Coordinates of C-alpha atoms in Angstrom, one line a residue:
Chain Q
X1 CA 65.8 44.9 100.4
X2 CA 67.5 43.8 97.2
X3 CA 64.3 44.2 95.2
X4 CA 64.3 48.0 95.5
X5 CA 66.9 49.8 93.5
X6 CA 69.7 51.5 95.4
X7 CA 69.2 55.2 95.9
X8 CA 72.8 55.7 96.6
X9 CA 75.8 53.7 95.4
X10 CA 79.4 54.5 95.8
X11 CA 81.7 52.4 93.7
X12 CA 85.5 52.5 94.4
X13 CA 85.3 56.2 95.3
X14 CA 88.6 57.9 96.0
X15 CA 89.0 61.5 97.0
X16 CA 92.4 63.2 96.9
X17 CA 93.4 66.7 97.9
X18 CA 96.6 68.2 96.8
X19 CA 98.4 69.8 99.8
X20 CA 101.9 71.2 100.2
X21 CA 102.8 68.0 101.9
X22 CA 101.7 65.8 99.0
X23 CA 98.3 64.4 98.0
X24 CA 96.0 63.7 101.0
X25 CA 93.8 60.6 100.3
X26 CA 90.6 61.5 102.2
X27 CA 88.8 58.5 100.7
X28 CA 90.4 55.3 99.4
X29 CA 88.5 52.9 97.3
X30 CA 85.2 53.3 99.1
X31 CA 82.2 51.2 98.0
X32 CA 78.9 50.8 99.7
X33 CA 75.2 51.2 98.7
X34 CA 72.1 52.5 100.4
X35 CA 68.6 51.1 99.5
X36 CA 65.6 53.3 99.3
X37 CA 63.9 53.8 102.6
X38 CA 66.8 52.7 104.7
X39 CA 68.6 54.4 107.6
X40 CA 72.3 53.8 107.1
X41 CA 75.0 54.9 109.5
X42 CA 78.5 55.7 108.4
X43 CA 80.5 55.0 111.6
X44 CA 84.1 55.8 112.4
X45 CA 86.5 58.1 114.2
X46 CA 87.1 61.7 113.2
X47 CA 89.2 61.7 110.0
X48 CA 87.8 58.3 108.9
X49 CA 86.2 59.9 105.8
X50 CA 82.5 59.7 106.7
X51 CA 81.9 63.5 106.3
X52 CA 84.0 63.5 103.1
X53 CA 81.9 60.8 101.7
X54 CA 78.7 62.8 102.4
X55 CA 80.2 66.0 100.9
X56 CA 81.3 64.0 97.9
X57 CA 77.8 62.9 97.2
X58 CA 76.6 66.5 97.1
X59 CA 79.7 67.6 95.1
X60 CA 80.5 70.0 97.9
X61 CA 84.2 69.0 98.4
X62 CA 86.8 71.8 98.4
X63 CA 87.7 73.1 95.0
X64 CA 90.6 71.1 93.6
X65 CA 89.6 67.8 95.3
X66 CA 90.1 64.9 92.8
X67 CA 87.4 62.4 92.8
X68 CA 87.8 58.9 91.3
X69 CA 85.3 56.0 91.0
X70 CA 81.6 56.7 90.6
X71 CA 78.8 57.9 92.8
X72 CA 75.3 57.0 91.6
X73 CA 72.3 58.7 93.1
X74 CA 69.0 57.2 91.9
X75 CA 71.0 55.3 89.3
X76 CA 72.5 58.5 87.8
X77 CA 76.2 59.4 87.9
X78 CA 76.5 62.7 89.6
X79 CA 80.1 63.5 88.4
X80 CA 79.1 65.1 85.0
X81 CA 76.4 67.4 86.6
X82 CA 77.1 71.0 85.8
X83 CA 75.4 74.4 86.5
X84 CA 71.7 74.2 86.5
X85 CA 71.6 70.4 86.6
X86 CA 73.9 70.3 89.6
X87 CA 71.8 72.9 91.4
X88 CA 68.6 71.0 90.6
X89 CA 70.2 67.8 92.0
X90 CA 71.3 69.5 95.2
X91 CA 68.0 71.3 95.7
X92 CA 65.6 68.4 95.0
X93 CA 67.2 65.0 95.3
X94 CA 69.7 65.0 98.2
X95 CA 69.8 67.4 101.1
X96 CA 72.3 67.8 103.8
X97 CA 71.9 68.4 107.6
X98 CA 75.1 69.7 109.1
X99 CA 76.7 69.1 112.4
X100 CA 76.5 72.5 113.9
X101 CA 73.1 74.2 113.4
X102 CA 74.5 77.6 114.6
X103 CA 77.0 77.6 111.8
X104 CA 74.7 76.1 109.2
X105 CA 72.1 78.9 109.2
X106 CA 72.7 82.4 107.8
X107 CA 73.0 84.7 110.9
X108 CA 71.5 87.7 109.2
X109 CA 68.5 86.1 107.4
X110 CA 65.3 85.3 109.2
X111 CA 64.3 81.6 109.5
X112 CA 61.3 82.2 107.2
X113 CA 63.6 83.7 104.5
X114 CA 66.0 80.7 104.7
X115 CA 63.2 78.1 104.5
X116 CA 61.3 79.8 101.7
X117 CA 64.6 80.2 99.8
X118 CA 65.1 76.4 100.2
X119 CA 61.6 75.6 99.1
X120 CA 61.8 77.8 96.0
X121 CA 65.2 76.5 95.1
X122 CA 63.6 73.0 94.8
X123 CA 60.5 74.3 93.1
X124 CA 60.9 77.6 91.3
X125 CA 57.2 77.7 90.4
X126 CA 56.3 78.1 94.0
X127 CA 55.0 81.5 95.0
X128 CA 56.5 83.3 98.0
X129 CA 53.3 82.9 99.9
X130 CA 53.0 79.2 99.1
X131 CA 56.6 78.7 100.0
X132 CA 56.1 80.4 103.3
X133 CA 53.0 78.3 104.1
X134 CA 55.0 75.2 103.3
X135 CA 57.8 76.4 105.5
X136 CA 55.3 76.9 108.4
X137 CA 53.8 73.5 107.9
X138 CA 57.3 71.9 107.9
X139 CA 58.3 73.7 111.1
X140 CA 55.1 72.3 112.7
X141 CA 56.0 68.9 111.2
X142 CA 59.4 68.8 112.9
X143 CA 57.8 69.8 116.2
X144 CA 58.5 73.6 116.4
X145 CA 55.9 75.3 118.6
X146 CA 54.3 78.4 117.2
X147 CA 55.8 78.2 113.7
X148 CA 54.3 81.5 112.6
X149 CA 56.5 83.4 115.2
X150 CA 59.5 81.2 114.5
X151 CA 59.5 82.1 110.8
X152 CA 60.1 85.7 111.8
X153 CA 62.9 84.8 114.3
X154 CA 66.6 85.0 113.5
X155 CA 68.8 82.0 114.3
X156 CA 70.5 83.6 117.3
X157 CA 67.1 83.8 119.0
X158 CA 66.5 80.1 118.9
X159 CA 67.9 77.2 121.0
X160 CA 70.3 74.6 119.5
X161 CA 67.8 71.7 119.5
X162 CA 65.2 73.8 117.8
X163 CA 67.7 75.1 115.3
X164 CA 68.6 71.6 114.3
X165 CA 64.9 70.9 113.8
X166 CA 64.7 74.0 111.7
X167 CA 67.7 72.9 109.6
X168 CA 66.0 69.5 109.1
X169 CA 62.7 71.4 108.1
X170 CA 64.8 73.5 105.7
X171 CA 65.7 70.2 103.9
X172 CA 62.2 68.8 104.1
X173 CA 60.5 71.7 102.3
X174 CA 62.3 70.4 99.2
X175 CA 60.8 66.9 99.8
X176 CA 64.2 65.3 99.0
X177 CA 64.5 61.5 98.6
X178 CA 67.8 61.4 100.3
X179 CA 68.7 63.1 103.6
X180 CA 72.4 63.2 104.4
X181 CA 73.1 64.0 108.1
X182 CA 76.7 64.8 109.1
X183 CA 77.0 64.2 112.9
X184 CA 73.5 65.8 113.3
X185 CA 73.5 65.4 117.1
X186 CA 77.1 65.9 118.1
X187 CA 76.7 69.7 118.8
X188 CA 73.6 69.1 120.9
X189 CA 73.0 68.1 124.5
X190 CA 72.0 64.6 125.4
X191 CA 68.3 64.9 125.8
X192 CA 68.0 67.0 122.6
X193 CA 70.1 64.4 120.8
X194 CA 67.5 61.7 121.5
X195 CA 64.7 63.9 120.2
X196 CA 66.5 64.7 117.0
X197 CA 67.1 61.0 116.4
X198 CA 63.5 60.2 117.0
X199 CA 62.5 62.9 114.6
X200 CA 64.8 61.4 111.9
X201 CA 63.3 58.0 112.5
X202 CA 59.8 59.3 112.3
X203 CA 60.5 61.1 109.0
X204 CA 62.1 57.9 107.6
X205 CA 59.0 55.9 108.6
X206 CA 56.3 58.4 107.7
X207 CA 57.7 60.1 104.6
X208 CA 59.9 57.3 103.4
X209 CA 63.0 59.5 103.3
X210 CA 66.2 57.6 103.0
X211 CA 68.6 58.7 105.8
X212 CA 72.4 58.4 105.6
X213 CA 74.0 59.4 108.9
X214 CA 77.6 60.0 109.6
X215 CA 78.4 59.6 113.3
X216 CA 81.1 58.4 115.7
X217 CA 78.5 57.8 118.4
X218 CA 77.7 54.0 118.6
X219 CA 74.6 54.7 120.8
X220 CA 73.1 56.8 117.9
X221 CA 73.8 53.9 115.5
X222 CA 72.3 51.3 117.8
X223 CA 69.2 53.4 118.3
X224 CA 68.2 54.1 114.7
X225 CA 70.4 52.7 112.0
X226 CA 69.1 49.7 109.9
X227 CA 72.5 49.1 108.5
X228 CA 76.0 50.1 109.4
X229 CA 79.0 51.0 107.3
X230 CA 82.2 51.1 109.4
X231 CA 84.9 53.4 108.0
X232 CA 88.6 53.5 108.9
X233 CA 91.3 55.8 107.4
X234 CA 89.2 56.7 104.4
X235 CA 88.2 53.1 103.7
X236 CA 85.3 50.8 104.5
X237 CA 86.1 48.2 107.1
X238 CA 82.9 46.3 107.1
X239 CA 79.2 46.7 106.3
X240 CA 76.1 44.9 107.5
X241 CA 72.8 45.0 109.5
X242 CA 73.4 47.1 112.7
X243 CA 72.4 44.4 115.2
X244 CA 74.6 41.7 113.6
X245 CA 77.6 44.0 113.2
X246 CA 77.4 45.1 116.8
X247 CA 76.9 41.6 118.1
X248 CA 79.4 39.8 115.9
X249 CA 81.9 42.2 114.3
X250 CA 83.6 40.8 111.3
X251 CA 86.6 43.2 111.2
X252 CA 89.1 43.6 114.0
X253 CA 88.7 47.4 113.8
X254 CA 84.9 47.2 114.4
X255 CA 85.6 45.1 117.4
X256 CA 88.2 47.5 118.8
X257 CA 85.8 50.4 118.2
X258 CA 83.0 48.7 120.1
X259 CA 85.4 47.9 123.0
X260 CA 86.6 51.5 123.0
X261 CA 83.1 52.8 123.5
X262 CA 82.1 53.6 127.1
X263 CA 79.0 52.3 128.7
X264 CA 78.2 49.4 126.4
X265 CA 78.5 46.7 129.1
X266 CA 78.5 47.8 132.7
X267 CA 81.6 47.0 134.7
X268 CA 83.7 46.3 131.6
X269 CA 87.0 48.2 131.3
X270 CA 87.4 50.6 128.5
X271 CA 89.9 49.5 125.9
X272 CA 91.6 52.1 123.9
X273 CA 92.9 51.2 120.4
X274 CA 96.7 51.2 120.5
X275 CA 98.4 53.5 118.0
X276 CA 96.8 56.1 115.8
X277 CA 95.1 56.0 112.4
X278 CA 97.4 56.6 109.4
X279 CA 97.5 60.1 108.1
X280 CA 95.8 60.8 104.7
X281 CA 99.2 61.7 103.4
X282 CA 100.5 58.2 103.9
X283 CA 100.6 55.7 101.1
X284 CA 98.8 52.6 102.3
X285 CA 99.7 49.1 101.1
X286 CA 97.2 46.4 101.9
X287 CA 94.9 46.7 104.9
X288 CA 94.9 50.2 106.4
X289 CA 94.3 48.8 109.9
X290 CA 97.1 46.2 109.8
X291 CA 99.6 48.4 111.7
X292 CA 97.3 48.5 114.8
X293 CA 95.7 45.1 114.4
X294 CA 96.6 42.4 117.0
X295 CA 95.7 39.6 114.6
X296 CA 98.0 40.9 111.8
X297 CA 99.5 38.2 109.6
X298 CA 101.6 38.2 106.4
X299 CA 98.6 38.3 104.1
X300 CA 97.4 41.6 105.5
X301 CA 100.2 43.5 103.7
X302 CA 98.8 42.5 100.3
X303 CA 95.1 42.7 101.2
X304 CA 92.9 44.5 98.6
X305 CA 91.5 47.5 100.4
X306 CA 87.8 46.7 99.6
X307 CA 84.9 44.8 101.2
X308 CA 83.7 41.5 99.9
X309 CA 80.6 39.5 100.9
X310 CA 81.1 37.1 103.8
X311 CA 80.2 33.5 103.0
X312 CA 77.2 32.3 104.9
X313 CA 76.3 35.7 106.2
X314 CA 73.9 37.4 103.7
X315 CA 74.0 41.2 103.7
X316 CA 77.4 41.3 105.4
X317 CA 80.7 42.4 103.9
X318 CA 84.1 42.8 105.4
X319 CA 87.5 44.1 104.2
X320 CA 89.4 41.8 106.5
X321 CA 91.1 39.2 104.4
X322 CA 91.5 36.9 107.4
X323 CA 87.7 36.9 107.7
X324 CA 86.8 36.7 104.0
X325 CA 89.6 34.2 103.1
X326 CA 88.4 32.0 105.9
X327 CA 91.9 31.8 107.5
X328 CA 90.4 32.8 110.9
X329 CA 87.0 31.4 111.7
X330 CA 85.0 34.5 112.8
X331 CA 83.7 32.7 115.8
X332 CA 87.2 31.8 117.1
X333 CA 88.3 35.4 116.6
X334 CA 85.3 36.8 118.4
X335 CA 86.3 35.0 121.6
X336 CA 89.9 36.0 121.4
X337 CA 88.9 39.7 121.0
Chain A
X1 CA 67.3 101.8 118.6
X2 CA 66.5 104.9 120.8
X3 CA 69.0 103.7 123.4
X4 CA 71.5 103.3 120.6
X5 CA 71.1 106.8 119.4
X6 CA 71.3 108.3 122.9
X7 CA 74.5 106.4 123.4
X8 CA 75.9 107.7 120.1
X9 CA 75.0 111.3 120.8
X10 CA 76.6 111.0 124.2
X11 CA 79.7 109.7 122.4
X12 CA 79.8 112.8 120.2
X13 CA 79.6 115.0 123.3
X14 CA 82.4 113.0 124.9
X15 CA 84.6 113.4 121.8
X16 CA 83.8 117.2 121.7
X17 CA 84.8 117.7 125.3
X18 CA 87.9 115.5 124.9
X19 CA 89.1 117.3 121.7
X20 CA 88.5 120.7 123.3
X21 CA 90.5 119.7 126.4
X22 CA 93.4 118.4 124.3
X23 CA 93.4 121.5 122.2
X24 CA 93.4 123.7 125.3
X25 CA 96.4 121.9 126.8
X26 CA 98.3 121.8 123.6
X27 CA 97.8 125.5 122.8
X28 CA 99.0 126.5 126.3
X29 CA 102.0 124.2 125.9
X30 CA 103.0 125.8 122.6
X31 CA 103.9 129.1 124.3
X32 CA 102.3 132.3 125.4
X33 CA 99.9 133.4 122.7
X34 CA 100.0 137.0 123.8
X35 CA 103.8 137.1 123.3
X36 CA 103.4 135.4 119.9
X37 CA 100.6 137.7 118.8
X38 CA 102.2 141.0 119.8
X39 CA 104.9 142.5 117.6
X40 CA 108.4 141.2 118.3
X41 CA 109.6 144.5 119.7
X42 CA 106.4 145.2 121.7
X43 CA 106.7 146.6 125.2
X44 CA 105.4 144.8 128.2
X45 CA 102.3 147.0 128.3
X46 CA 101.4 146.1 124.7
X47 CA 101.8 142.4 125.4
X48 CA 99.7 142.8 128.5
X49 CA 97.0 144.6 126.5
X50 CA 97.0 141.8 123.9
X51 CA 96.6 139.3 126.8
X52 CA 93.6 141.1 128.1
X53 CA 92.1 141.5 124.6
X54 CA 92.5 137.7 124.0
X55 CA 90.9 136.9 127.4
X56 CA 94.1 135.3 128.6
X57 CA 94.2 137.2 131.8
X58 CA 91.2 135.3 133.2
X59 CA 91.7 132.4 135.6
X60 CA 92.7 129.2 133.8
X61 CA 89.6 127.4 134.8
X62 CA 87.4 130.1 133.3
X63 CA 89.4 129.9 130.1
X64 CA 89.1 126.2 130.1
X65 CA 85.3 126.2 130.6
X66 CA 84.9 128.8 127.9
X67 CA 86.9 126.6 125.5
X68 CA 84.5 123.7 126.3
X69 CA 81.5 125.9 125.9
X70 CA 82.8 127.0 122.5
X71 CA 82.4 123.5 121.3
X72 CA 78.7 123.5 122.2
X73 CA 77.8 127.0 121.1
X74 CA 80.0 126.8 118.0
X75 CA 81.4 130.2 119.0
X76 CA 85.2 129.8 118.8
X77 CA 85.8 133.6 118.7
X78 CA 87.4 135.8 116.0
X79 CA 90.3 134.8 113.8
X80 CA 93.4 136.6 114.9
X81 CA 94.5 137.0 111.3
X82 CA 91.3 137.8 109.5
X83 CA 89.0 139.2 112.2
X84 CA 86.2 136.9 111.0
X85 CA 84.3 134.5 113.2
X86 CA 86.4 131.2 113.2
X87 CA 83.4 129.0 113.0
X88 CA 82.2 130.8 109.9
X89 CA 85.6 130.4 108.2
X90 CA 85.6 126.7 108.9
X91 CA 82.1 126.0 107.8
X92 CA 82.6 127.9 104.5
X93 CA 85.5 125.5 103.7
X94 CA 83.9 122.3 105.0
X95 CA 82.0 121.7 101.8
X96 CA 85.0 122.0 99.6
X97 CA 86.9 119.4 101.7
X98 CA 84.0 117.0 101.8
X99 CA 83.8 117.4 98.0
X100 CA 87.4 116.2 97.8
X101 CA 87.0 113.3 100.3
X102 CA 83.6 111.7 99.8
X103 CA 83.8 110.8 96.0
X104 CA 87.1 108.9 96.5
X105 CA 85.6 107.2 99.5
X106 CA 82.6 106.0 97.4
X107 CA 84.9 105.1 94.5
X108 CA 87.2 103.0 96.7
X109 CA 84.3 101.2 98.3
X110 CA 82.8 100.2 94.9
X111 CA 86.1 99.6 93.3
X112 CA 87.2 97.5 96.3
X113 CA 84.0 95.4 96.1
X114 CA 84.6 94.8 92.4
X115 CA 88.4 93.9 92.8
X116 CA 87.9 92.0 96.0
X117 CA 85.0 89.9 94.7
X118 CA 86.9 89.2 91.4
X119 CA 90.1 88.2 93.3
X120 CA 88.2 86.1 95.9
X121 CA 86.6 84.1 93.2
X122 CA 90.0 83.3 91.7
X123 CA 92.2 82.9 94.8
X124 CA 94.8 80.6 93.2
X125 CA 94.6 81.9 89.6
X126 CA 97.2 84.3 88.1
X127 CA 94.6 87.0 87.4
X128 CA 93.4 87.1 91.0
X129 CA 96.9 87.1 92.4
X130 CA 98.1 89.7 90.0
X131 CA 95.3 92.0 91.0
X132 CA 96.3 91.6 94.7
X133 CA 99.9 92.4 93.8
X134 CA 98.8 95.6 92.2
X135 CA 96.8 96.6 95.2
X136 CA 99.8 95.8 97.4
X137 CA 101.8 98.2 95.2
X138 CA 99.0 100.8 95.7
X139 CA 99.6 100.5 99.4
X140 CA 103.2 101.4 99.0
X141 CA 102.6 104.5 96.9
X142 CA 102.3 107.7 99.1
X143 CA 99.2 109.6 98.0
X144 CA 101.1 113.0 98.0
X145 CA 103.8 111.6 95.8
X146 CA 101.1 110.2 93.5
X147 CA 99.4 113.6 93.4
X148 CA 102.6 115.3 92.4
X149 CA 103.3 112.7 89.7
X150 CA 99.8 113.2 88.3
X151 CA 100.2 116.9 88.3
X152 CA 103.5 116.5 86.5
X153 CA 102.0 114.3 83.8
X154 CA 98.5 115.7 83.3
X155 CA 99.0 119.3 84.2
X156 CA 102.5 120.2 83.3
X157 CA 103.4 117.9 80.4
X158 CA 100.0 117.2 78.8
X159 CA 98.3 120.3 80.1
X160 CA 95.0 118.6 80.4
X161 CA 94.3 119.6 83.9
X162 CA 95.0 122.7 86.0
X163 CA 98.0 122.2 88.3
X164 CA 96.5 124.0 91.3
X165 CA 93.6 126.0 92.4
X166 CA 89.8 125.7 92.7
X167 CA 88.7 125.7 89.1
X168 CA 85.8 123.3 89.5
X169 CA 85.8 119.7 88.4
X170 CA 89.1 119.7 86.6
X171 CA 91.1 120.6 89.6
X172 CA 89.5 117.8 91.6
X173 CA 90.6 115.0 89.3
X174 CA 94.1 114.7 90.8
X175 CA 93.1 114.6 94.4
X176 CA 90.3 112.2 93.6
X177 CA 92.6 109.8 91.8
X178 CA 95.3 110.0 94.5
X179 CA 92.8 109.4 97.3
X180 CA 90.9 106.7 95.5
X181 CA 94.0 104.6 95.0
X182 CA 95.0 105.3 98.6
X183 CA 91.6 103.9 99.7
X184 CA 91.5 101.0 97.2
X185 CA 94.8 99.6 98.5
X186 CA 93.5 98.5 101.9
X187 CA 89.8 98.1 101.2
X188 CA 90.1 95.7 98.2
X189 CA 92.4 93.4 100.1
X190 CA 90.1 93.5 103.1
X191 CA 87.1 92.6 100.9
X192 CA 89.0 89.7 99.3
X193 CA 90.1 88.3 102.7
X194 CA 86.7 88.7 104.3
X195 CA 85.0 87.0 101.3
X196 CA 87.5 84.1 101.3
X197 CA 86.7 83.6 105.0
X198 CA 83.0 83.8 104.3
X199 CA 83.3 81.1 101.6
X200 CA 84.4 78.6 104.2
X201 CA 81.6 79.5 106.6
X202 CA 78.9 76.9 107.3
X203 CA 76.0 79.0 106.2
X204 CA 77.6 79.5 102.8
X205 CA 78.1 75.8 102.4
X206 CA 74.5 75.3 103.4
X207 CA 73.4 77.8 100.7
X208 CA 75.4 75.8 98.1
X209 CA 74.0 72.5 99.4
X210 CA 70.5 73.9 98.8
X211 CA 71.2 74.4 95.1
X212 CA 71.2 78.2 95.2
X213 CA 72.7 80.0 92.1
X214 CA 76.4 80.9 92.7
X215 CA 75.6 84.6 92.1
X216 CA 73.0 84.6 94.9
X217 CA 75.3 82.6 97.2
X218 CA 77.9 85.3 96.7
X219 CA 75.6 88.3 97.0
X220 CA 73.1 87.1 99.6
X221 CA 75.0 84.7 101.7
X222 CA 78.8 85.4 101.6
X223 CA 78.9 89.1 101.1
X224 CA 76.5 90.2 103.9
X225 CA 78.6 88.4 106.6
X226 CA 81.9 89.7 104.9
X227 CA 80.9 93.3 104.9
X228 CA 80.7 94.6 108.5
X229 CA 84.5 94.8 108.9
X230 CA 84.8 96.5 105.5
X231 CA 82.2 99.1 106.5
X232 CA 84.0 99.7 109.8
X233 CA 87.2 100.2 107.9
X234 CA 85.5 102.6 105.6
X235 CA 84.9 104.9 108.7
X236 CA 88.6 104.7 109.5
X237 CA 89.5 105.3 105.8
X238 CA 87.4 108.5 106.0
X239 CA 89.5 109.9 108.8
X240 CA 92.7 108.8 107.0
X241 CA 91.6 110.7 103.9
X242 CA 90.7 113.7 105.9
X243 CA 94.2 113.8 107.4
X244 CA 95.6 113.4 103.9
X245 CA 93.9 116.8 103.1
X246 CA 96.4 118.5 105.4
X247 CA 99.1 117.7 102.9
X248 CA 97.1 117.5 99.6
X249 CA 95.3 120.8 99.9
X250 CA 98.3 123.0 100.5
X251 CA 100.2 121.0 97.9
X252 CA 97.5 121.6 95.3
X253 CA 96.7 125.1 96.6
X254 CA 93.1 124.0 97.1
X255 CA 90.9 126.1 99.5
X256 CA 89.6 123.5 101.8
X257 CA 89.6 122.9 105.5
X258 CA 93.1 121.2 105.3
X259 CA 94.7 124.2 103.8
X260 CA 92.9 126.5 106.3
X261 CA 94.1 124.4 109.3
X262 CA 97.7 124.3 108.1
X263 CA 97.7 128.0 107.4
X264 CA 96.2 128.8 110.8
X265 CA 98.8 126.6 112.6
X266 CA 101.6 128.5 110.8
X267 CA 100.0 131.8 111.9
X268 CA 99.1 130.7 115.4
X269 CA 95.5 131.6 114.7
X270 CA 94.2 129.7 117.7
X271 CA 90.5 130.2 117.3
X272 CA 90.6 128.9 113.7
X273 CA 92.8 125.9 114.8
X274 CA 90.3 125.1 117.5
X275 CA 87.3 125.4 115.2
X276 CA 88.9 123.3 112.4
X277 CA 90.1 120.5 114.6
X278 CA 86.9 120.4 116.5
X279 CA 84.8 120.2 113.3
X280 CA 87.0 117.5 111.8
X281 CA 86.8 115.4 115.0
X282 CA 83.0 115.7 115.1
X283 CA 82.8 114.9 111.4
X284 CA 84.9 111.7 111.8
X285 CA 82.8 110.6 114.8
X286 CA 79.7 111.1 112.8
X287 CA 81.1 109.1 109.9
X288 CA 81.9 106.2 112.3
X289 CA 78.5 106.4 113.9
X290 CA 76.9 106.2 110.4
X291 CA 79.0 103.1 109.6
X292 CA 78.0 101.6 112.9
X293 CA 74.3 102.2 112.2
X294 CA 74.5 100.7 108.7
X295 CA 76.2 97.5 110.1
X296 CA 73.5 97.3 112.8
X297 CA 70.7 97.5 110.3
X298 CA 72.0 94.6 108.3
X299 CA 73.0 92.4 111.3
X300 CA 70.1 91.3 113.5
X301 CA 72.5 89.9 116.1
X302 CA 73.7 93.4 117.0
X303 CA 70.2 94.8 117.3
X304 CA 69.4 92.1 119.9
X305 CA 72.5 92.7 121.9
X306 CA 71.8 96.4 122.5
X307 CA 68.2 95.7 123.4
X308 CA 69.2 93.4 126.2

């Protein structure tokens, strides 16, 4: 995994938004990277900053948002991109799939028009006819029956599951190297959710597209993500291969999150996390989770809010100073959780 | 589409009957026309003769039905004052009134698009806000006051324009400017508000995320979803401008439908009142149907709903 260059790297990224109540810190010192060909899940509650992170990658944050740190896509810093360069980057390199397919598509344009527009944004040399053929092929590729008819349909004539496939096809016509999905299944019913996840996995496997997925749904993560980045209050709590993180969480927040998820282990009682996450308007000193953490000690107040590699566990990083400083052997903590 | 048209035509008929009924009741409530029409010192016989001449001796239901029928046959009877067919008098003035109203309607739409788009692209900057303050001031300026001020400046002081009358293009400048500013006030703020809403809509973010040029995002993605309420308001603005003619035309001594209606109300010239109000009501309904049709042709969602 380390021999392929990272397609996406966030380095100490902060996003601040000026509001009447002060500066809202939507992201605080976020660092993580995604290797080419991976499926990486950004996990966390609403407000943890996962969607903000995706929007920041595409430079789609609200005007006035202040971004610090650096975001590298394919080794290139995206911060200085302007005008034509920015549009070329958005149209070809990284594409977004939004949460709600009903809102993501233009209600007055036919599906064919929206897909050809997408294809021609990425490749202006493409003729209208060629773009339309490509659009039809991609609809077929994502499993839309009778693509020819669908191209002439309008979004309100199509079901939610099909619409999300269409949104994905709209990204694929640009053959992007990076697909950013913001809660792509949340607005859909359960059976459709599974089909969309399968499709994403298939595209990752067959076309080699790197997928970054923001979700709060641990089942989604367990099903398809190679690696997991757990976010809390605009920061990264821990990072590592999905199976390992879910079996042996190395951050108290991850453990609470897993225990708060229903249906993981039959018969087990659901445990809600006491308290609530800090507001983006709060100034946080040390570990953002400390106030709600049952293992809090004096060193948490001065913890640097960043993940560091965990000794003896390759590929895993944690922001919990008790884990990384070795004051609490992970194994002991796991039993106490 | 056929069903849509049938429904709209039924709507016009409904409006026609409703307006005729209202007029019938209001005219009866305003006093006995025969007494009003006859000379003040007329004998009872003369008043009675007038009543028979005006057809007011017939049973009420017959009078009512003939009023309704007038709307469909466009035969409103003879003007009491001028002895001409009321319908003919109204139609000869209609063009003049449309010529006062339609250009400002178009100017306010185009101007509102320009101002609204400019301000929506600079919501926090001084230039955008200043423009909105100006349109807010426009909203506070009564059009008849503005017309008088314009006459004072350009006709009386500078003598560039005629103060009153029907001397072609020059006499239209004052009402055009007054009505355009009247229309711009609301429309430009509506365009700005609708656009700012559209900018936060998912499909506009999608368009930007696809790397579409900002001008195309604005014109093809944000504007189409922002426009329907603006067009609907344009239909309302048309009726507001037409009502404004009731004040502007007598004020500027312009021979349009507004002046005719005001004059015939003063003279109790009932056939002309009936013909004018009826025509204005149908015209306003037609304008709203036109706006409805335009919105339906751009929005596929509405087409499907009617077909179901």
